[in-house]
Each structure stands twice: as C-alpha cells, then as structure tokens.
Short mmCIF file of C-alpha atoms and ligand atoms in Angstrom, two decimals:
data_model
loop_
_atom_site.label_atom_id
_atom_site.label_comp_id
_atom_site.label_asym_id
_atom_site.label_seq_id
_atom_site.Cartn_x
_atom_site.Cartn_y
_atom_site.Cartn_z
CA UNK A 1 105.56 126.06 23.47
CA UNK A 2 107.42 129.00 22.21
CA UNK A 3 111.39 128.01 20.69
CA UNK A 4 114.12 127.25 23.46
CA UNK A 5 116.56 129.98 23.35
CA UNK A 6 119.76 129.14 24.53
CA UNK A 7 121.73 132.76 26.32
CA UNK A 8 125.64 132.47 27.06
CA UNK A 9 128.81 132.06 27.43
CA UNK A 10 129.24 133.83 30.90
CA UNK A 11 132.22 133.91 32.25
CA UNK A 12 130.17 133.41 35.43
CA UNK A 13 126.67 132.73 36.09
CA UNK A 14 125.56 133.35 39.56
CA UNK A 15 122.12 131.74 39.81
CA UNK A 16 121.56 132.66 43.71
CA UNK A 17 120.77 129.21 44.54
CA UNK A 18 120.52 126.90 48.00
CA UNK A 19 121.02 130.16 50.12
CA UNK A 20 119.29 129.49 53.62
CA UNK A 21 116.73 132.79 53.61
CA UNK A 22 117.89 133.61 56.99
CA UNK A 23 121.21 134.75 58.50
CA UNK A 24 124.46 135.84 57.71
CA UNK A 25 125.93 134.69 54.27
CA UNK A 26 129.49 134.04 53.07
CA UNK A 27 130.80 134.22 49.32
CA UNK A 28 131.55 130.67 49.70
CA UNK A 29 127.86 130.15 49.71
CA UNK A 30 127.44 131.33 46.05
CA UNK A 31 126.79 129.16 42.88
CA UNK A 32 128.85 129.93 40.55
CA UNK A 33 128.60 128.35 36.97
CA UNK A 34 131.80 128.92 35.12
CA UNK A 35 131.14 129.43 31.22
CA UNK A 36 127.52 129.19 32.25
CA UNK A 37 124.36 129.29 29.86
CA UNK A 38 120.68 129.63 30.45
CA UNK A 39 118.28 127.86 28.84
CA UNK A 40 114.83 129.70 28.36
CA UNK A 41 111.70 129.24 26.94
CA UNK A 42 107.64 131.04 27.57
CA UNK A 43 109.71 133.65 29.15
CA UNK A 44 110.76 131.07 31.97
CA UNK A 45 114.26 129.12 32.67
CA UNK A 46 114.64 125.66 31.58
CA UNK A 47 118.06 125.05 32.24
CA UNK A 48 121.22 126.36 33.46
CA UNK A 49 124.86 124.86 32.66
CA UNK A 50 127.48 124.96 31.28
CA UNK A 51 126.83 126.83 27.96
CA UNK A 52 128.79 124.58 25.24
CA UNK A 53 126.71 121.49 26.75
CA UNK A 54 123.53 123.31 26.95
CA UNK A 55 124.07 123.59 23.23
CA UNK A 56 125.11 120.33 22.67
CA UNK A 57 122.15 119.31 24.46
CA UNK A 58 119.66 121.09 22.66
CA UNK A 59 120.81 121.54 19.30
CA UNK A 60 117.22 123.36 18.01
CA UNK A 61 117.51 126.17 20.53
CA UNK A 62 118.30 129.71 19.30
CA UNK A 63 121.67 131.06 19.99
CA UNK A 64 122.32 134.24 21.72
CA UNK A 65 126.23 133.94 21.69
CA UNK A 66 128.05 136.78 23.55
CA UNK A 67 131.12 138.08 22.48
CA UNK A 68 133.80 139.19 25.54
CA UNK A 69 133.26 138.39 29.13
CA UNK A 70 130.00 138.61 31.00
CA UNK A 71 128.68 138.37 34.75
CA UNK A 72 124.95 136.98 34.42
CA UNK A 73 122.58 138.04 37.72
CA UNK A 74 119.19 137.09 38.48
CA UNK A 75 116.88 140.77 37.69
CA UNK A 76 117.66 142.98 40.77
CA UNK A 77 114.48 143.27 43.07
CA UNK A 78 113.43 146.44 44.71
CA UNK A 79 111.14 145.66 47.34
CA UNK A 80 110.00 149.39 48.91
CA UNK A 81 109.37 152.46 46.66
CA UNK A 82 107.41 155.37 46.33
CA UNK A 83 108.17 156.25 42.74
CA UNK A 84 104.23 157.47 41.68
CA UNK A 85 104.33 160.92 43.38
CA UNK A 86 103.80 164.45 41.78
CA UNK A 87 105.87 167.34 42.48
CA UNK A 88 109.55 167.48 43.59
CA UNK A 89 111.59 168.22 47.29
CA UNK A 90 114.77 169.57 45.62
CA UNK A 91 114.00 172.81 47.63
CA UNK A 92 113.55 170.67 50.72
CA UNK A 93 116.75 169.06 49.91
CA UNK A 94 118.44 172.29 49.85
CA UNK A 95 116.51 173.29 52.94
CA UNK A 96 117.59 170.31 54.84
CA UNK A 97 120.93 170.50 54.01
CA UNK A 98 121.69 174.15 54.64
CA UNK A 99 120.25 173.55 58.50
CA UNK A 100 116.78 173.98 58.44
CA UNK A 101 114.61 171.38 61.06
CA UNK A 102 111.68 169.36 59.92
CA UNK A 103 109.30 171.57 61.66
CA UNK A 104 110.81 175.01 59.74
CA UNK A 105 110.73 173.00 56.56
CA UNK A 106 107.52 171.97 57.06
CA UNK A 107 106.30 175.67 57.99
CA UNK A 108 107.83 177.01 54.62
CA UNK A 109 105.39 174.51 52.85
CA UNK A 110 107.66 171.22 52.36
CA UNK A 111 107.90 168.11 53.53
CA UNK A 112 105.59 165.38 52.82
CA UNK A 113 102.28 167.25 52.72
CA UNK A 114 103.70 169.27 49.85
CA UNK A 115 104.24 165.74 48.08
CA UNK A 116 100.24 164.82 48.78
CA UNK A 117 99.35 168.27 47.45
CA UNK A 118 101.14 167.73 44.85
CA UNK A 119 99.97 164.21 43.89
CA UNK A 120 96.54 165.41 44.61
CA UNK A 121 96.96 167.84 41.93
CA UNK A 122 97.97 165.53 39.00
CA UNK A 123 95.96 163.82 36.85
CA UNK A 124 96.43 159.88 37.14
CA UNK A 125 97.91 159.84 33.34
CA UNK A 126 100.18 162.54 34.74
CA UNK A 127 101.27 159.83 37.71
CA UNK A 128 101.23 157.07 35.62
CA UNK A 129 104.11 158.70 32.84
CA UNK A 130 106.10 159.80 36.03
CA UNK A 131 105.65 156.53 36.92
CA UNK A 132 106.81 154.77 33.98
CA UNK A 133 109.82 157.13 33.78
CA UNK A 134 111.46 156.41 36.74
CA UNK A 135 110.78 152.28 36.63
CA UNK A 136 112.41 152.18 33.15
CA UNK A 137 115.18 154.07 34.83
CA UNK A 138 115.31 151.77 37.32
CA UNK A 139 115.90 148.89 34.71
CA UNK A 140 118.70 149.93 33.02
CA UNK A 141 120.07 149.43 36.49
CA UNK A 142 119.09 145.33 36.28
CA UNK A 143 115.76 146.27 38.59
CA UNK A 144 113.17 143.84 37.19
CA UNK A 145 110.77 144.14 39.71
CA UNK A 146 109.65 146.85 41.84
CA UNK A 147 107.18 147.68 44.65
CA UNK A 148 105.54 150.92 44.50
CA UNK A 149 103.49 152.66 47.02
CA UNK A 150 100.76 154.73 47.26
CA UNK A 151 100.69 157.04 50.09
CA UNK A 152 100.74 160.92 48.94
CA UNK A 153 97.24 160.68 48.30
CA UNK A 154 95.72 160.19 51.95
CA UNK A 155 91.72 160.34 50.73
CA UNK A 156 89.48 157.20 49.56
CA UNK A 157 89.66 158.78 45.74
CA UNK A 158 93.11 159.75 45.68
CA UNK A 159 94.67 156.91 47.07
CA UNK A 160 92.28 154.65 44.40
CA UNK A 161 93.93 157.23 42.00
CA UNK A 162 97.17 156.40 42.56
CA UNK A 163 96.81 152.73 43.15
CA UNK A 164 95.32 152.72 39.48
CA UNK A 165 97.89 155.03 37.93
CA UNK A 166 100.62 152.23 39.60
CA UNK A 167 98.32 149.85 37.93
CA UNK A 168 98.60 151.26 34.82
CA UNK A 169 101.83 152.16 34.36
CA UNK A 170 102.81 148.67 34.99
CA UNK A 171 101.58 147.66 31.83
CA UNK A 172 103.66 150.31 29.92
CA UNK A 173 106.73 148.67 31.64
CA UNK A 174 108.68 145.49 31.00
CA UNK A 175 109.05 145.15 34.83
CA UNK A 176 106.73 144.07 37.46
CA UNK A 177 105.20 146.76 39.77
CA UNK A 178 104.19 145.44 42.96
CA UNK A 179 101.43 147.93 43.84
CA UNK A 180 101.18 148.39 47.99
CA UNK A 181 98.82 150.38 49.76
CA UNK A 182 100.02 153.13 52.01
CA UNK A 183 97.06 154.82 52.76
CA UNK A 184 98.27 155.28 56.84
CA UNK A 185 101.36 156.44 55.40
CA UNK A 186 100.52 159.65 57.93
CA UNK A 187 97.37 161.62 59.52
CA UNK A 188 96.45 163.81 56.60
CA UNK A 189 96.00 167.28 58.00
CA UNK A 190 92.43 167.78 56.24
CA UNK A 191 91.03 165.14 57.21
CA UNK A 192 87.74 166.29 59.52
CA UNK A 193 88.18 163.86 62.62
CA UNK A 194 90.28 162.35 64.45
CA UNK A 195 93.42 159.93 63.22
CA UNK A 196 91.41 156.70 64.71
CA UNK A 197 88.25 157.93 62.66
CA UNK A 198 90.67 158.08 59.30
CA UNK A 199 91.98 154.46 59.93
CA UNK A 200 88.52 152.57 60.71
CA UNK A 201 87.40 155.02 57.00
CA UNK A 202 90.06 152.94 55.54
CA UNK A 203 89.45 149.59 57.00
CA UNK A 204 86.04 149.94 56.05
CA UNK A 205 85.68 151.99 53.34
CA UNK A 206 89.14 151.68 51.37
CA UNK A 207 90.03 147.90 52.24
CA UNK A 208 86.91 146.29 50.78
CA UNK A 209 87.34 148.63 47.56
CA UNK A 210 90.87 147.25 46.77
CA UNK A 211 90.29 143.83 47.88
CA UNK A 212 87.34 144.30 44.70
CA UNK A 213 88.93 146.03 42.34
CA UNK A 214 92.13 143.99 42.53
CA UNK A 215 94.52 146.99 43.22
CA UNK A 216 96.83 145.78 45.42
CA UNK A 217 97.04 142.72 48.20
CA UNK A 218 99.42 144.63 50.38
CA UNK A 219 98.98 146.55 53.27
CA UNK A 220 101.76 149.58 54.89
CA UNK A 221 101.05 151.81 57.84
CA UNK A 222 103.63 154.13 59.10
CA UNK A 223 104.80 153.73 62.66
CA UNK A 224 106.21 156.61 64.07
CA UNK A 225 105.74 159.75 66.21
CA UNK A 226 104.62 161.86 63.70
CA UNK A 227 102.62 159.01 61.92
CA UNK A 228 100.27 155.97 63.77
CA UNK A 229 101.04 154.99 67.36
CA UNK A 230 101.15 151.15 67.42
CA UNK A 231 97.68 151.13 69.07
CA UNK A 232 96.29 153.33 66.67
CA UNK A 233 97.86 150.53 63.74
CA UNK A 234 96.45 147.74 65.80
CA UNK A 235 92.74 147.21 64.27
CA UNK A 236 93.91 148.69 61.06
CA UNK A 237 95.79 146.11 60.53
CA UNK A 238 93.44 143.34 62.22
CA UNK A 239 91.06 144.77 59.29
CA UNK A 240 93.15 144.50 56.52
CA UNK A 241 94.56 140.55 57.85
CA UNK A 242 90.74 139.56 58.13
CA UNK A 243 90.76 140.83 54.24
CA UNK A 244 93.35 138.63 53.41
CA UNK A 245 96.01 141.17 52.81
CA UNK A 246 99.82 141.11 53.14
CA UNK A 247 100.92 143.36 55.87
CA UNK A 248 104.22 145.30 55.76
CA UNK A 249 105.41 148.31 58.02
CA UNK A 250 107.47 151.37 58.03
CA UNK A 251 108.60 150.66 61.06
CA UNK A 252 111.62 152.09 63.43
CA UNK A 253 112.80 154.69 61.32
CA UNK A 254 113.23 157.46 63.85
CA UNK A 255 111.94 155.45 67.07
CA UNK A 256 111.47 151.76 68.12
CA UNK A 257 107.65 150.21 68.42
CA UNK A 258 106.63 149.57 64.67
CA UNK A 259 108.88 146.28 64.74
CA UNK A 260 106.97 144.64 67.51
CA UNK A 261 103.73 145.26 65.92
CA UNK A 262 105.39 143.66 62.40
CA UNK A 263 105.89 140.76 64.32
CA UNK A 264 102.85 140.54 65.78
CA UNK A 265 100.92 140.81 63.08
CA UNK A 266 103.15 138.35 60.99
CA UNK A 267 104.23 141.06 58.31
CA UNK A 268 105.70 139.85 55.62
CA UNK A 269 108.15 142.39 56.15
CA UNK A 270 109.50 145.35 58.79
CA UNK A 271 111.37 147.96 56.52
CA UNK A 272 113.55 151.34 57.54
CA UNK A 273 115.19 149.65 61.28
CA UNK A 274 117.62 152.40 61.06
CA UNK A 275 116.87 153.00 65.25
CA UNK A 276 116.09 149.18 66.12
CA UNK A 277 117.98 148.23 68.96
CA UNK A 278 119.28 144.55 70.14
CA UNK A 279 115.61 144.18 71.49
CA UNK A 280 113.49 144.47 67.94
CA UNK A 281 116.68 142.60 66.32
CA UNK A 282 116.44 140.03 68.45
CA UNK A 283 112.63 139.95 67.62
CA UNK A 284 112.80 140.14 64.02
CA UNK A 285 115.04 137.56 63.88
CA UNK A 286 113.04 134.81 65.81
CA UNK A 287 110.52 135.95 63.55
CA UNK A 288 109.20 134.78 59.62
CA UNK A 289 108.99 138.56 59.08
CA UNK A 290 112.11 139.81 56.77
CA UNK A 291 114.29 142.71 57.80
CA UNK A 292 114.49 145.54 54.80
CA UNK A 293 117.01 148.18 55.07
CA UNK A 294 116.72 151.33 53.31
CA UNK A 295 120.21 152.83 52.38
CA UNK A 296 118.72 155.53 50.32
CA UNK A 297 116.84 157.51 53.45
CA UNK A 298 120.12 157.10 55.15
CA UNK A 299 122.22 158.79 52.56
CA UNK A 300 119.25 161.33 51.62
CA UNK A 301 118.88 162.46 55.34
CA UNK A 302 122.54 161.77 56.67
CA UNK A 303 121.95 159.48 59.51
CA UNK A 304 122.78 156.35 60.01
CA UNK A 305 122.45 152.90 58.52
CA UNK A 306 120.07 149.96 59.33
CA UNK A 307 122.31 148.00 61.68
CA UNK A 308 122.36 145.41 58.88
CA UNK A 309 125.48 143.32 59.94
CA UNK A 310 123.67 142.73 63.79
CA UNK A 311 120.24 141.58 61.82
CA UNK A 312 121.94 139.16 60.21
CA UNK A 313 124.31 137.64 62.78
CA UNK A 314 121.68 137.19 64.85
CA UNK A 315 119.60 135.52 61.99
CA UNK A 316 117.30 137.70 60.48
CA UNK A 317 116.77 137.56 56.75
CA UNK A 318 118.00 140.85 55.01
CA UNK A 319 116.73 142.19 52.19
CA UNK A 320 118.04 145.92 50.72
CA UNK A 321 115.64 148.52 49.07
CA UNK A 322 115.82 151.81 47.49
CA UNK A 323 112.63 153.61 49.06
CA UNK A 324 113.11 155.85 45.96
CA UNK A 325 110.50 158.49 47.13
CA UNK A 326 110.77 162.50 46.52
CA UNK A 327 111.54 163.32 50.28
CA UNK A 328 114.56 162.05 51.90
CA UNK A 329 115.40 159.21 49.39
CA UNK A 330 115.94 161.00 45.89
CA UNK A 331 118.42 158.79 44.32
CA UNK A 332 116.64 155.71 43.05
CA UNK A 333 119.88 153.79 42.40
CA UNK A 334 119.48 150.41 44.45
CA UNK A 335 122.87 148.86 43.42
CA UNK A 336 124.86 151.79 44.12
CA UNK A 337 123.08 151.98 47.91
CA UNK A 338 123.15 148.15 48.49
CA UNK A 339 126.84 148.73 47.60
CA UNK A 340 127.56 151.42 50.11
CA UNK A 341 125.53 149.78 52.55
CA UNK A 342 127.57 146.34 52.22
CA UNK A 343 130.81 149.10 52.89
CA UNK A 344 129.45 151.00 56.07
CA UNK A 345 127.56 147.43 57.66
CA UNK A 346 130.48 144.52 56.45
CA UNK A 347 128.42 142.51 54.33
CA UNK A 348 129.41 140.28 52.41
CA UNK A 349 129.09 140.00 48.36
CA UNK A 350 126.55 137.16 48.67
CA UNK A 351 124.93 138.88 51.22
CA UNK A 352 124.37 142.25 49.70
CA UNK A 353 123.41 140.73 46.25
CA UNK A 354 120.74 138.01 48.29
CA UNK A 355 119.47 140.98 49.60
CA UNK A 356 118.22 142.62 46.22
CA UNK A 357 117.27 139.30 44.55
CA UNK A 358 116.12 136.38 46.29
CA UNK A 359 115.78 137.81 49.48
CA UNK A 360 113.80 140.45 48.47
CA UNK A 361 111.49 138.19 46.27
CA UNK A 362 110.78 136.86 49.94
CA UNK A 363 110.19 140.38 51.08
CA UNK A 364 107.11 140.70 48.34
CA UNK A 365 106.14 137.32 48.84
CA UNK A 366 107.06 136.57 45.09
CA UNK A 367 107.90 132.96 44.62
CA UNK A 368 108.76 132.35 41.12
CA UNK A 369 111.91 134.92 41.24
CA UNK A 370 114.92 135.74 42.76
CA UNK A 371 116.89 133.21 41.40
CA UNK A 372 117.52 131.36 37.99
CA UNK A 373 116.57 127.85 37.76
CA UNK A 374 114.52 125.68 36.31
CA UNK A 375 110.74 127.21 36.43
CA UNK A 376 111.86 130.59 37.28
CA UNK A 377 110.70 133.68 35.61
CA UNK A 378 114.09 134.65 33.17
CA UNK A 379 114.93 137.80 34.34
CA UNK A 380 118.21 138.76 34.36
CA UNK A 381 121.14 141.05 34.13
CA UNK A 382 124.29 140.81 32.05
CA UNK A 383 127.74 142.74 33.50
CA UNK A 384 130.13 143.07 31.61
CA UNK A 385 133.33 141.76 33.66
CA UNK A 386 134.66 138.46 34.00
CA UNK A 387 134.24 138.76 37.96
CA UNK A 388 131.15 139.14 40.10
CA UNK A 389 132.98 140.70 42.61
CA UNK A 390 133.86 143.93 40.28
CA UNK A 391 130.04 144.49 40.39
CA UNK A 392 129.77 145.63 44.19
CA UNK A 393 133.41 147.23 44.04
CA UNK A 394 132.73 148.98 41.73
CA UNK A 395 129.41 150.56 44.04
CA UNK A 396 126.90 150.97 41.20
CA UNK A 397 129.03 152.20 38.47
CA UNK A 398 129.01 149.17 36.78
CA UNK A 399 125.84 148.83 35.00
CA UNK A 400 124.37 146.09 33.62
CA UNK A 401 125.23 146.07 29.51
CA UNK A 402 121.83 143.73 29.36
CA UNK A 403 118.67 143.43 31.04
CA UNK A 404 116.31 140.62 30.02
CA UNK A 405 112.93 140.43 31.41
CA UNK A 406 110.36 136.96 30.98
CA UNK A 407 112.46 135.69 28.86
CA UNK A 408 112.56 139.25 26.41
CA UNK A 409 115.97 141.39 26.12
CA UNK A 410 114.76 144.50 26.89
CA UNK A 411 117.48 146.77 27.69
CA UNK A 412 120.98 146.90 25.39
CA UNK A 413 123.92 148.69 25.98
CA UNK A 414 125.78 145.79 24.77
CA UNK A 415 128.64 146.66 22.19
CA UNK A 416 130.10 143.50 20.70
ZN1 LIG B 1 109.13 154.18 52.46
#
C-alpha cells in the first residue's frame, strides 16, 4: 500500500455527503467539516476529519499542511461535452448574433455540418491534442471528470475515429474522459438512404464494433425536429439496450418528445429540457432517469434556461453540465454556468454544487465519485476562501488554487 498522506487544514471541507439523489436541496443539508483533513492513500480517501486528529491519529502519514484559509470540494464533474471536434463556429457566432436564422447560417456553410466537415478532415492525433487542450483547461477549473462525445463524425470510420482519439487523449490527461457515442447526433446529409437505413447501419454495424473494441458503453441520439423523431430513436435504442449499453438523450431542447422516450427506455439520463413542460417534468421526476441542464447552450444561443427550480421541486434529480461543444455552447466554463444558472432558476448552494459532483457522478453512472469519503476516488479542489458560499457568489471567478486528482496534485496555483 502506497504511504497515507494526510491533506489539510480547511477551513471547511464539504464532502457532499447523505444528500438524497433526488429533489430539491437546502444548504442545511451540507456536511461541513470545520478545520477538516483528508486522509488519502492508492489515490483513494481513507478518512476525513478533523485535520489536527487525523494527524494525531496517524502519526506516519505525510503532511501536506496549507498555509491561509481553504474551501476543499469533491473534483467538479461534467457530465455532457463535445470537446473532440475540429474546426471553429466563431463566424457562426457572429452570424447568429448579428440576426442571421439557422437556415441562412446554415446556407452560408455553418452550423453543425461545417463542424462534421471539419472533424472529418483532421487527423485523429489532430482531435486527440484539441482534445487534451481543452480537458486540461477544464481542470484548472476543479473538472476532474468529463464526458465527451462523439458526434461530428456521422460515418462508421469517423465516428470509430473520434471515439479513439477521445480514447486516447484520455490517457494524456489527469482526468477521466467518459467517452459517449453520438453517432445519431443528426441525419448526415451524405449519407445515401434514408435516416431509418443510417440508424439500423449503426445498430448493426457500429454497436457491435464498440461493444468489441471497448470504446465507449454509452449510447446518445438526438431528439429533435431537425434530428431523430422518437420513432425513428425507438429500435436504435432497443439495439444498443440489447448490447448492454447506457442510454442517454438530447432530448427537449427546442421541442418536447425526447423526454418520454428517456424514460422509456430507462436512460440514465435526459439532458438539454430547456422546452420541457409540467408534463415531461412530471415524468422525469417519477422516473430513475436524472435531469441534466445545460446552461452553456442557453447563454451561447440566448434562450432560456432548463426550468431547473420546477425539476427539482417536483423531485427530479438535477445534475448541471457544460455541453462545451463549438456551436452554440463555446464557453466551457461549468462553474461559472452552474453559477448563473443557480441565479436565473433559485437554486440553492447545495443544490447547484450536487449538481456538478455527486449528482452528476449519478448522471455517468460513476459510483466511486462525487463525494469524499472513505473508498472514494481523491479528487478534489482547493478554494481559496474561508467560506463555501464565496465560491458560487463569486459565479466562476473564483478558481480553484488546487486540483488533486487519484490522490496526485495536479494543478497549483497555490501561493503560500
Ligand atoms: Zn450536447
């Protein structure tokens, strides 16, 4: 067993403990360690306590003492991305902004077949430094873990490309990629047949091929007007549950229907909800699947917000992503959204910060995160305040001075 390393004093260790998964949350809720310490060791958490008994406790163990006053967090969890892409929409952006419609856009050469041409284009060790780029980026913000999707490839080979470039670049990283297919991510416009053709290609052609080469065990389809009809979803996904895969959906972003079939299909989780009304709320929340809003396509296309607050009074579990992709979420900054989100919905600290650590472990299915105690993976951020609450009032601008991933410090801004 590697040597017990002892990390601490924080002023206040908030280990994200005995929350129920579903529902609202209030602060009150929150375990808070005052002068807390974690004990870790092979990269997992021993212990947590208070830090001058810890010591006392375990008198061999390594001392990282702090100097001034730190906030500890469990690693922030980003459970929907599409950071392996080629190209960039700045000019889309810019398009958007100044007026232009989807369809115009689309007719100058944007939108999200330029992305797929664009992907198509790289090479995977291109993909897989973009890749890299943007998770490391994403850890200095505390993200320890992140999903990434494929999706911009929309072919058998590409899609394999990408899921492999994903694959790779998560072992260049100290985080965790979660690698998801998004293969139905929309009809791709080359494609010789017919949209149901494309989706039984994948289910037999594609699914098999992943389920072999180990590239992911997570299936999304977009469900939308301009995507997959839920009938067209239906043995797509029947396919990929017969495989054994996790299911997740894109699902009422612009228009309801993609909810239902979530819930149907017992997805592990029903992300974007932005146009869900007190019908697919009501659903999801009688439901195991979780509830992921995306503040980042609201604030990158100006509309409105996943009606967060209503999910979770009526019991849903919540969980808050970045969708970092090139087209209508640009930012990549999941602290700073699940900040302004908490703002425009009323959530409450505990709530917002459940809904980018263990909540969102949920949301992947990812069991051994989320939270720090005993047996769980010791990842973590350090803030340096001496209140949690700064952290969310502060809407992203506080960054963490220390990330620490299995157990390794691997980001440190810290100035004693
Ligand atoms: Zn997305």
């Amino acid at each position: 067993m590697e040597a017990l390393q002892l990390i601490g004093p924080f002023k206040q260790l908030l280990t994200m403990e005995a929350l129920p998964l579903k529902g609202a949350l209030s602060d009150s809720q929150l375990w808070i360690i005052e002068d807390g310490g974690l004990l870790i060791s092979d990269g997992k958490v021993m212990a947590t306590g208070n830090y001058a008994s810890l010591k006392k406790e375990h008198p061999s163990a390594k001392c990282h003492e702090l100097t001034g006053a730190h906030v500890c967090l469990p690693g922030f969890i980003d459970a929907h991305t599409h950071i392996c892409f080629g190209g960039s929409r700045a000019n889309d952006y810019a398009l958007r902004n100044s007026g232009k419609t989807y369809l115009e856009i689309a007719r100058a050469g944007g939108g999200i077949w330029d992305t797929v041409t664009q992907t198509r284009k790289a090479d995977k060790e291109t993909l897989t430094k973009k890749t890299v780029k943007l998770a490391n980026r994403h850890l200095k913000t505390g993200v320890t873990t992140l999903e990434v999707k494929s999706g911009y490839g929309l072919s058998l080979n590409e899609e394999i490309k990408m899921l492999q470039a994903i694959q790779e670049a998560n072992n260049e990283v100290p985080s965790d990629l979660i690698p998801t297919c998004l293969a139905a991510h929309m009809f791709p416009k080359d494609y010789a047949g017919t949209k149901t053709e494309y989706l039984q290609e994948l289910a037999q052609k594609l699914l098999p091929k992943l389920k072999a080469e180990n590239l992911t065990n997570r299936i999304d389809a977009f469900i939308e007007e301009s995507a997959f009809s839920p009938d067209e979803i239906a043995p797509y996904f029947e396919a990929a549950k017969q495989l054994g895969f996790d299911i997740t959906v894109h699902a009422d972003q612009f228009s309801t229907g993609g909810s239902k079939v979530a819930v149907d299909f017992d997805a592990i989780s029903a992300d974007h909800l932005e146009a869900s009304t007190d019908i697919e709320i009501e659903l999801l929340a009688k439901s195991n699947t979780i509830a992921t809003a995306l503040p980042g396509a609201s604030l990158g296309l100006g509309c409105n917000f996943t009606p967060a607050r209503k999910l979770l009074d009526t019991g849903a579990t919540l969980a808050i992503a970045s969708d970092h992709n090139p087209g209508s979420a640009p930012m990549g900054d999941l602290l700073t959204q699940a900040a302004i989100l908490g703002a425009f919905e009323k959530l409450s600290n505990a709530e917002v910060l459940a809904g980018i650590t263990v909540r969102a472990a949920a949301a992947l299915g990812l069991k051994d995160r989320g939270k720090l105690a005993k047996g769980y993976l010791a990842d973590f951020s350090l803030f340096h305040t001496d209140n949690y609450q700064e952290i969310l009032y502060n809407q992203g601008n506080l960054k963490p001075c220390m990330v620490w991933k299995n157990g390794n410090l691997v980001y440190n801004k810290h100035k004693a």
